Amino acid sequence: MLGLSPAPIPIGPFRAAVWPEGYTGSITHTDGYWAAAAAPAEAVAALGIDAETNQLLAEDVATLVLSSEEMAESRPYDWSLIFSAKESVFKAWSSQNPGRWLDFYDVHLTVSDDRFSAFVRPDGANWTGSYRRTATHIFTCVVRKGSSHADP
């Protein structure tokens, strides 16, 4: 749909997809679902998508992904959503910061009705995204338009 010839998307540092010059995108997969999204870099500076199964995240896993503050501010029902949203932020942030590592604790996430906000500590950037929850899956997405760091 972007007018490119079919070609493999290689894997780069930190298992990030390497998109053709002038394009950005994101790939996700989980049990029963897989997807990819791509766009011209002139229209979309950064893009991150993630999908997870809609189930409770075990508390011992949650403590590896969420800060104690995030755990206190949210319900266990939202822990998988926060994990997925952080994954989307990581994918989008990494496309603008190649070769830099982002840890789960580097991102502070808050959730509202159908959106989330993320503060990325290493560079002080704020990201916003949206999510949808179905009976079986959680889907999250972060998009930055153009080449700026402004939220959409």
Short mmCIF file of C-alpha atoms in Angstrom, two decimals:
data_model
loop_
_atom_site.label_atom_id
_atom_site.label_comp_id
_atom_site.label_asym_id
_atom_site.label_seq_id
_atom_site.Cartn_x
_atom_site.Cartn_y
_atom_site.Cartn_z
CA MET A 1 0.00 0.00 0.00
CA LEU A 2 3.02 2.30 0.41
CA GLY A 3 4.22 1.69 -3.13
CA LEU A 4 7.32 -0.29 -2.16
CA SER A 5 8.32 -3.61 -3.64
CA PRO A 6 7.86 -6.52 -1.23
CA ALA A 7 11.04 -7.10 0.78
CA PRO A 8 12.03 -8.58 4.12
CA ILE A 9 12.20 -6.28 7.14
CA PRO A 10 15.54 -7.11 8.81
CA ILE A 11 16.10 -7.13 12.56
CA GLY A 12 18.47 -4.50 13.97
CA PRO A 13 19.86 -3.66 17.41
CA PHE A 14 17.66 -4.66 20.37
CA ARG A 15 15.51 -6.74 17.96
CA ALA A 16 14.06 -3.59 16.35
CA ALA A 17 12.71 -3.80 12.81
CA VAL A 18 14.84 -1.98 10.22
CA TRP A 19 12.47 -0.17 7.86
CA PRO A 20 13.37 0.98 4.34
CA GLU A 21 14.93 4.46 4.11
CA GLY A 22 12.22 7.10 4.39
CA TYR A 23 9.72 4.87 6.21
CA THR A 24 8.89 4.02 9.80
CA GLY A 25 6.81 1.26 11.27
CA SER A 26 6.17 -1.28 13.98
CA ILE A 27 5.48 -4.99 14.24
CA THR A 28 3.66 -6.92 16.97
CA HIS A 29 2.63 -10.49 17.62
CA THR A 30 1.09 -12.48 20.44
CA ASP A 31 -1.07 -15.57 20.79
CA GLY A 32 -3.70 -15.46 18.05
CA TYR A 33 -2.71 -12.06 16.60
CA TRP A 34 0.02 -10.44 14.53
CA ALA A 35 0.18 -7.07 12.78
CA ALA A 36 2.47 -4.53 11.16
CA ALA A 37 1.97 -0.83 10.53
CA ALA A 38 4.16 1.43 8.38
CA ALA A 39 4.10 4.98 7.05
CA PRO A 40 6.32 7.47 5.20
CA ALA A 41 8.67 9.13 7.70
CA GLU A 42 7.69 12.59 6.42
CA ALA A 43 4.15 11.96 7.69
CA VAL A 44 4.93 9.85 10.77
CA ALA A 45 8.15 10.37 12.70
CA ALA A 46 7.64 7.45 15.09
CA LEU A 47 5.18 4.59 15.35
CA GLY A 48 4.78 1.86 17.94
CA ILE A 49 2.10 -0.83 18.13
CA ASP A 50 1.70 -3.72 20.52
CA ALA A 51 -0.81 -6.49 21.19
CA GLU A 52 -1.05 -8.68 24.26
CA THR A 53 -3.51 -11.29 25.42
CA ASN A 54 -6.16 -9.80 27.70
CA GLN A 55 -5.33 -11.57 30.93
CA LEU A 56 -4.08 -10.56 34.34
CA LEU A 57 -0.35 -10.02 34.53
CA ALA A 58 1.09 -12.05 37.40
CA GLU A 59 2.26 -9.85 40.28
CA ASP A 60 5.82 -11.20 40.14
CA VAL A 61 5.98 -10.23 36.44
CA ALA A 62 4.26 -6.89 37.09
CA THR A 63 7.00 -5.92 39.56
CA LEU A 64 9.55 -6.33 36.74
CA VAL A 65 7.56 -4.06 34.41
CA LEU A 66 5.74 -1.52 36.61
CA SER A 67 7.19 0.80 39.21
CA SER A 68 5.72 0.65 42.71
CA GLU A 69 4.08 4.01 41.94
CA GLU A 70 2.43 2.63 38.78
CA MET A 71 1.22 -0.43 40.69
CA ALA A 72 -0.28 1.77 43.40
CA GLU A 73 -1.95 4.10 40.86
CA SER A 74 -3.57 1.30 38.83
CA ARG A 75 -5.69 -1.79 39.23
CA PRO A 76 -4.24 -5.27 38.58
CA TYR A 77 -6.73 -5.41 35.69
CA ASP A 78 -4.66 -2.66 33.98
CA TRP A 79 -1.18 -4.12 34.50
CA SER A 80 -1.19 -5.98 31.15
CA LEU A 81 -2.41 -2.79 29.48
CA ILE A 82 0.47 -0.81 31.03
CA PHE A 83 2.93 -3.46 29.88
CA SER A 84 1.57 -3.27 26.32
CA ALA A 85 1.58 0.54 26.30
CA LYS A 86 5.20 0.58 27.44
CA GLU A 87 6.06 -1.81 24.61
CA SER A 88 4.44 0.59 22.11
CA VAL A 89 6.36 3.53 23.59
CA PHE A 90 9.63 1.55 23.45
CA LYS A 91 9.14 0.76 19.76
CA ALA A 92 8.32 4.36 18.83
CA TRP A 93 11.03 5.90 21.06
CA SER A 94 13.66 3.47 19.78
CA SER A 95 13.02 4.49 16.19
CA GLN A 96 14.04 8.04 17.13
CA ASN A 97 16.88 6.92 19.41
CA PRO A 98 18.61 4.08 17.53
CA GLY A 99 21.05 2.04 19.56
CA ARG A 100 19.83 3.42 22.90
CA TRP A 101 18.25 1.09 25.46
CA LEU A 102 15.08 1.94 27.35
CA ASP A 103 14.21 0.00 30.50
CA PHE A 104 10.67 -0.59 31.80
CA TYR A 105 11.40 1.64 34.81
CA ASP A 106 12.56 4.44 32.46
CA VAL A 107 8.93 5.00 31.44
CA HIS A 108 6.21 6.16 33.82
CA LEU A 109 2.76 5.41 32.43
CA THR A 110 -0.72 6.60 33.41
CA VAL A 111 -3.95 5.27 31.92
CA SER A 112 -7.25 7.06 31.29
CA ASP A 113 -10.47 5.94 29.56
CA ASP A 114 -9.05 5.04 26.14
CA ARG A 115 -5.68 6.80 26.18
CA PHE A 116 -2.42 6.64 28.05
CA SER A 117 0.38 9.07 28.80
CA ALA A 118 4.02 8.10 29.15
CA PHE A 119 6.90 10.11 30.55
CA VAL A 120 10.28 8.86 29.30
CA ARG A 121 12.84 9.75 31.95
CA PRO A 122 16.10 9.56 29.94
CA ASP A 123 15.12 12.44 27.64
CA GLY A 124 12.17 13.98 29.51
CA ALA A 125 9.82 13.34 26.59
CA ASN A 126 6.07 12.91 26.95
CA TRP A 127 4.25 10.47 24.70
CA THR A 128 0.54 9.80 24.38
CA GLY A 129 -1.19 6.85 22.85
CA SER A 130 -4.46 5.03 22.61
CA TYR A 131 -5.64 1.54 23.42
CA ARG A 132 -8.50 -0.85 22.88
CA ARG A 133 -9.37 -3.91 24.89
CA THR A 134 -11.36 -6.85 23.53
CA ALA A 135 -12.39 -10.04 25.29
CA THR A 136 -9.19 -11.71 24.07
CA HIS A 137 -6.59 -8.99 23.41
CA ILE A 138 -5.24 -5.56 24.36
CA PHE A 139 -4.03 -3.29 21.53
CA THR A 140 -1.89 -0.18 22.08
CA CYS A 141 -0.55 2.42 19.68
CA VAL A 142 1.74 5.48 19.81
CA VAL A 143 2.18 7.82 16.84
CA ARG A 144 4.30 10.96 16.44
CA LYS A 145 3.47 12.94 13.33
CA GLY A 146 6.08 14.57 11.12
CA SER A 147 9.68 14.80 12.23
CA SER A 148 9.07 16.71 15.47
CA HIS A 149 8.79 15.38 19.01
CA ALA A 150 5.31 16.90 19.47
CA ASP A 151 2.55 14.54 20.49
CA PRO A 152 -0.19 13.85 17.92
#
